């Protein structure tokens, strides 16, 4: 029977020729992919640089616009409790104080409530109610801030003045250390009312983030803890919180950023008074509400520059908060990685 016999050395030549053809085909196929990767890399780099350029542009624009006020008042602008547009004397201490106090009140009230909501939704809520309640919490974040402000002024403030403020004055107002904070006329609006409205506004953000980070805890860790007899609180304290504390702190800082920059809701209920009082019942002001109230009427360049300087201060406060949160999260992450 006739058989085909390949010439000696034909096999290796065919293999090399086939490999070269495959390389040419592969290079032809990879060439568009290489250009796509390069285009994608350059595009993402451009957008990242664009964000930095926009941020730097905002800072420069604020600094230039605020220069007349900063040159006129100097560092005293940040520590002076005077705001007199008639005499063109301006100081940022009262708005800074109001911003920090109302944000602190919002966190003191909002963080425990958010933690309880997230804990209930992830650990104790029946399966049939978990999704509806979670959706309801997220819908609270979609309510416009002006709606919160109108509700706070027309519904919450009268109820607060008639029922809650007298009770606080009769109880906490008689204590030795914190008593002065809860004394004064029950007028409904003021620093405490603004802090409570802010707490209602930041709870959906903090609770949603906490719920998400609690849900990523591996079930095997929690089931193991329950298997050795741990209670729900012990599982949360020793398993869930150590695993998810970085994300929980990120959610708290997100809520703090929302509280620092909130404008309309605070403007409705804070009272808009450039004064510093010991009592939380008294009217006050915040940086955002001061800018919203007076910027349209600021005809003098010094007055307008002072309001823009307040915006620069608010930007700096937000930047400090975000930087501190990143440092804290990084330190916790390194500590968790170094733990045995």
Coordinates of C-alpha atoms in Angstrom, one line a residue:
X1 CA 0.0 0.0 0.0
X2 CA 1.4 3.5 -0.8
X3 CA 2.2 5.6 2.2
X4 CA 3.2 9.2 2.5
X5 CA 6.6 9.7 4.0
X6 CA 7.6 13.2 5.1
X7 CA 11.0 14.4 4.2
X8 CA 13.5 14.5 7.1
X9 CA 13.3 17.8 9.0
X10 CA 10.0 18.7 7.5
X11 CA 8.2 18.3 10.9
X12 CA 10.2 21.0 12.7
X13 CA 10.0 23.4 9.7
X14 CA 6.2 23.0 9.7
X15 CA 6.0 23.7 13.4
X16 CA 8.1 26.8 13.2
X17 CA 6.1 28.1 10.2
X18 CA 2.9 27.4 12.1
X19 CA 4.1 29.2 15.2
X20 CA 5.2 32.2 13.2
X21 CA 1.8 32.4 11.5
X22 CA 0.1 32.1 14.9
X23 CA 2.2 34.9 16.3
X24 CA 1.4 37.2 13.4
X25 CA -2.3 36.4 13.8
X26 CA -2.1 37.0 17.6
X27 CA -0.3 40.3 17.1
X28 CA -2.9 41.4 14.6
X29 CA -5.6 40.5 17.1
X30 CA -3.8 42.1 20.1
X31 CA -3.0 45.4 18.3
X32 CA -6.6 46.9 18.6
X33 CA -6.8 45.6 22.1
X34 CA -3.5 47.3 23.0
X35 CA -4.8 50.6 21.6
X36 CA -8.1 50.2 23.5
X37 CA -6.2 49.6 26.7
X38 CA -4.0 52.7 26.1
X39 CA -7.0 54.8 25.3
X40 CA -8.8 53.6 28.4
X41 CA -5.8 54.3 30.6
X42 CA -5.3 57.8 29.2
X43 CA -9.0 58.6 29.5
X44 CA -9.2 57.5 33.2
X45 CA -6.0 59.5 33.9
X46 CA -7.5 62.6 32.2
X47 CA -10.6 62.4 34.3
X48 CA -8.7 61.9 37.5
X49 CA -6.5 64.9 36.7
X50 CA -9.6 66.9 35.7
X51 CA -11.1 66.3 39.2
X52 CA -7.9 67.6 40.8
X53 CA -7.8 70.7 38.5
X54 CA -11.5 71.5 39.3
X55 CA -10.8 71.2 43.0
X56 CA -7.7 73.4 42.8
X57 CA -9.8 75.9 40.7
X58 CA -12.5 76.1 43.3
X59 CA -9.9 76.7 46.1
X60 CA -8.2 79.4 44.0
X61 CA -11.4 81.1 43.1
X62 CA -12.6 81.1 46.7
X63 CA -9.3 82.5 47.9
X64 CA -9.2 85.3 45.3
X65 CA -12.8 86.3 46.0
X66 CA -12.3 86.2 49.8
X67 CA -9.0 88.1 49.7
X68 CA -10.6 91.6 50.4
X69 CA -12.1 90.4 53.6
X70 CA -9.0 88.4 54.7
X71 CA -6.7 91.3 54.0
X72 CA -8.9 93.7 55.9
X73 CA -9.6 91.7 59.0
X74 CA -6.7 89.3 59.0
X75 CA -6.7 86.2 61.2
X76 CA -9.1 88.0 63.6
X77 CA -11.9 87.2 61.1
X78 CA -11.9 83.6 62.2
X79 CA -12.1 84.4 66.0
X80 CA -14.4 87.4 66.1
X81 CA -18.0 87.2 67.1
X82 CA -19.2 90.2 65.2
X83 CA -21.3 90.4 62.1
X84 CA -22.5 94.0 61.4
X85 CA -23.1 94.8 57.7
X86 CA -23.9 98.4 58.5
X87 CA -20.5 99.1 60.0
X88 CA -18.8 96.5 57.7
X89 CA -17.4 94.5 60.6
X90 CA -17.5 90.8 60.1
X91 CA -16.3 87.7 62.0
X92 CA -16.8 84.1 61.3
X93 CA -16.8 82.7 64.9
X94 CA -20.6 82.5 65.3
X95 CA -21.3 80.7 62.0
X96 CA -18.3 78.3 62.7
X97 CA -19.6 77.6 66.2
X98 CA -23.1 77.0 64.9
X99 CA -21.9 74.6 62.2
X100 CA -19.8 72.6 64.6
X101 CA -22.5 72.4 67.3
X102 CA -25.4 71.4 65.0
X103 CA -23.2 68.8 63.3
X104 CA -22.1 67.4 66.6
X105 CA -25.7 67.2 67.8
X106 CA -26.7 65.4 64.6
X107 CA -23.9 62.8 65.1
X108 CA -24.6 62.3 68.8
X109 CA -28.3 61.4 67.9
X110 CA -27.9 60.0 64.5
X111 CA -25.1 57.5 65.0
X112 CA -26.7 55.4 67.7
X113 CA -30.1 55.4 65.8
X114 CA -28.4 54.4 62.6
X115 CA -26.4 51.7 64.3
X116 CA -29.7 50.3 65.7
X117 CA -31.4 50.4 62.4
X118 CA -28.5 48.7 60.6
X119 CA -28.3 46.1 63.3
X120 CA -32.0 45.3 63.3
X121 CA -32.1 45.0 59.5
X122 CA -29.1 42.7 59.3
X123 CA -29.4 40.5 62.4
X124 CA -32.9 40.6 63.8
X125 CA -35.4 41.7 61.2
X126 CA -37.8 39.1 59.7
X127 CA -37.0 38.3 56.1
X128 CA -40.4 39.5 54.9
X129 CA -39.8 43.0 56.4
X130 CA -36.1 43.4 55.6
X131 CA -36.4 44.7 52.1
X132 CA -39.4 47.0 52.7
X133 CA -37.8 48.6 55.8
X134 CA -34.4 48.9 54.0
X135 CA -36.1 50.6 51.0
X136 CA -38.0 53.0 53.4
X137 CA -34.8 54.0 55.1
X138 CA -33.2 54.7 51.7
X139 CA -36.2 56.7 50.6
X140 CA -35.6 59.1 53.5
X141 CA -32.3 60.1 51.8
X142 CA -34.2 61.1 48.7
X143 CA -36.4 63.7 50.4
X144 CA -35.3 67.2 49.4
X145 CA -33.7 69.2 52.2
X146 CA -36.2 72.1 51.8
X147 CA -39.0 69.6 52.6
X148 CA -37.2 68.8 55.9
X149 CA -36.9 72.5 56.6
X150 CA -40.5 73.2 56.0
X151 CA -41.6 70.2 58.1
X152 CA -39.2 71.3 60.8
X153 CA -40.5 74.9 60.8
X154 CA -44.3 74.2 60.6
X155 CA -44.7 70.8 62.3
X156 CA -41.6 70.0 64.4
X157 CA -40.8 73.4 65.9
X158 CA -44.3 74.0 67.5
X159 CA -44.4 70.5 68.9
X160 CA -40.8 70.9 70.1
X161 CA -41.6 74.2 71.9
X162 CA -44.8 72.9 73.5
X163 CA -43.7 69.5 74.7
X164 CA -40.0 68.7 74.4
X165 CA -38.3 71.9 75.4
X166 CA -40.2 72.3 78.7
X167 CA -39.4 68.7 79.6
X168 CA -35.7 69.2 78.9
X169 CA -35.6 72.4 80.9
X170 CA -37.3 70.6 83.9
X171 CA -34.9 67.6 83.8
X172 CA -31.6 68.2 82.1
X173 CA -31.7 71.9 82.7
X174 CA -31.3 71.4 86.4
X175 CA -28.1 69.4 86.2
X176 CA -24.9 71.0 87.3
X177 CA -22.6 70.7 84.2
X178 CA -24.9 70.4 81.2
X179 CA -27.8 72.4 82.7
X180 CA -27.1 75.7 81.0
X181 CA -27.3 74.0 77.6
X182 CA -31.0 73.2 78.2
X183 CA -32.2 76.5 79.7
X184 CA -34.0 79.3 78.0
X185 CA -37.3 80.3 76.4
X186 CA -39.0 77.4 74.6
X187 CA -39.4 79.0 71.1
X188 CA -39.0 75.9 69.1
X189 CA -36.3 77.1 66.7
X190 CA -32.7 77.3 67.6
X191 CA -29.4 75.3 67.7
X192 CA -31.0 72.1 69.2
X193 CA -33.8 72.1 66.7
X194 CA -31.4 72.4 63.8
X195 CA -29.3 69.6 65.2
X196 CA -32.3 67.3 65.5
X197 CA -33.4 68.1 61.9
X198 CA -29.9 67.3 60.8
X199 CA -29.9 64.1 62.7
X200 CA -33.1 63.0 60.8
X201 CA -31.4 63.9 57.5
X202 CA -28.1 62.0 58.2
X203 CA -29.6 58.9 59.6
X204 CA -30.5 57.4 56.2
X205 CA -27.0 57.8 54.9
X206 CA -25.2 56.4 57.9
X207 CA -27.8 53.6 58.3
X208 CA -27.5 52.5 54.7
X209 CA -23.7 52.4 54.7
X210 CA -23.7 50.5 58.1
X211 CA -26.2 48.0 56.8
X212 CA -24.2 47.3 53.7
X213 CA -20.9 46.8 55.6
X214 CA -22.7 44.6 58.2
X215 CA -24.0 42.4 55.4
X216 CA -20.6 41.7 53.9
X217 CA -19.4 40.0 57.2
X218 CA -18.9 36.3 56.3
X219 CA -21.9 34.3 57.6
X220 CA -19.5 31.5 58.8
X221 CA -18.0 33.9 61.3
X222 CA -21.4 34.8 62.8
X223 CA -22.6 31.2 62.7
X224 CA -19.5 30.0 64.5
X225 CA -20.0 32.6 67.2
X226 CA -23.7 31.6 67.6
X227 CA -22.6 28.0 67.7
X228 CA -20.5 28.4 70.7
X229 CA -23.3 30.1 72.6
X230 CA -22.8 33.9 71.9
X231 CA -25.7 36.2 72.2
X232 CA -26.6 38.6 69.4
X233 CA -24.9 41.5 71.1
X234 CA -21.8 39.5 71.7
X235 CA -21.7 38.5 68.0
X236 CA -22.2 42.1 67.0
X237 CA -19.5 43.4 69.4
X238 CA -16.8 40.8 68.9
X239 CA -17.4 39.7 65.3
X240 CA -19.4 42.2 63.2
X241 CA -18.0 45.5 64.5
X242 CA -14.3 44.5 64.3
X243 CA -14.8 43.2 60.8
X244 CA -16.8 46.2 59.5
X245 CA -15.6 49.1 61.6
X246 CA -13.7 50.7 58.7
X247 CA -16.8 50.9 56.6
X248 CA -18.9 52.0 59.6
X249 CA -16.5 54.9 60.2
X250 CA -16.7 55.8 56.5
X251 CA -20.5 56.0 56.8
X252 CA -20.3 58.2 59.9
X253 CA -18.0 60.6 58.1
X254 CA -20.3 60.6 55.1
X255 CA -23.1 61.7 57.4
X256 CA -20.9 64.3 59.0
X257 CA -20.0 65.8 55.6
X258 CA -23.8 66.0 54.9
X259 CA -24.4 67.8 58.2
X260 CA -21.6 70.3 57.7
X261 CA -22.8 71.5 54.3
X262 CA -26.6 71.3 54.8
X263 CA -28.2 74.7 53.9
X264 CA -31.9 75.0 53.5
X265 CA -33.2 72.7 56.3
X266 CA -30.9 74.5 58.8
X267 CA -31.9 77.9 57.5
X268 CA -35.5 77.2 58.3
X269 CA -35.1 76.2 62.0
X270 CA -31.8 77.6 63.3
X271 CA -33.0 81.1 63.9
X272 CA -30.3 82.9 61.8
X273 CA -28.8 85.0 64.6
X274 CA -25.1 85.8 64.6
X275 CA -24.6 85.2 68.3
X276 CA -23.1 82.6 70.5
X277 CA -25.2 81.4 73.5
X278 CA -24.6 78.8 76.1
X279 CA -28.2 77.5 75.7
X280 CA -29.0 75.2 72.7
X281 CA -32.5 76.6 72.8
X282 CA -31.3 80.0 71.6
X283 CA -31.2 81.0 67.9
X284 CA -27.8 80.7 66.1
X285 CA -26.4 80.5 62.6
X286 CA -24.3 78.2 60.5
X287 CA -21.9 78.9 57.6
X288 CA -24.2 77.5 55.0
X289 CA -27.3 79.3 56.3
X290 CA -25.4 82.6 56.6
X291 CA -24.3 82.5 53.0
X292 CA -27.8 81.5 51.8
X293 CA -29.5 84.3 53.7
X294 CA -27.2 87.2 53.0
X295 CA -25.4 86.6 49.7
X296 CA -28.2 88.0 47.6
X297 CA -28.3 91.2 49.6
X298 CA -24.5 91.7 49.9
X299 CA -23.9 94.8 47.8
X300 CA -20.7 95.9 49.4
X301 CA -17.5 94.1 48.2
X302 CA -16.3 93.6 51.8
X303 CA -19.6 92.0 52.8
X304 CA -19.6 89.7 49.7
X305 CA -15.9 88.8 50.3
X306 CA -16.7 88.0 53.9
X307 CA -19.5 85.6 52.8
X308 CA -17.1 83.9 50.3
X309 CA -14.5 83.6 53.1
X310 CA -17.2 81.7 55.1
X311 CA -17.5 79.4 52.1
X312 CA -13.7 78.9 52.2
X313 CA -13.8 78.1 55.9
X314 CA -16.6 75.5 55.2
X315 CA -14.5 74.0 52.4
X316 CA -11.5 73.8 54.8
X317 CA -13.6 72.2 57.6
X318 CA -14.9 69.5 55.1
X319 CA -11.4 68.9 53.9
X320 CA -10.1 68.4 57.4
X321 CA -13.0 66.0 58.3
X322 CA -12.4 63.9 55.1
X323 CA -8.6 63.9 55.7
X324 CA -9.0 62.9 59.3
X325 CA -11.4 60.1 58.3
X326 CA -9.0 58.7 55.7
X327 CA -6.2 58.7 58.3
X328 CA -8.3 57.0 60.8
X329 CA -9.5 54.4 58.3
X330 CA -6.0 53.8 57.2
X331 CA -4.7 53.4 60.7
X332 CA -7.5 50.9 61.5
X333 CA -6.8 49.0 58.4
X334 CA -3.1 48.7 59.2
X335 CA -3.8 47.7 62.7
X336 CA -6.3 45.0 61.5
X337 CA -3.7 43.7 59.1
X338 CA -1.0 43.6 61.8
X339 CA -3.2 41.8 64.3
X340 CA -2.4 38.1 64.7

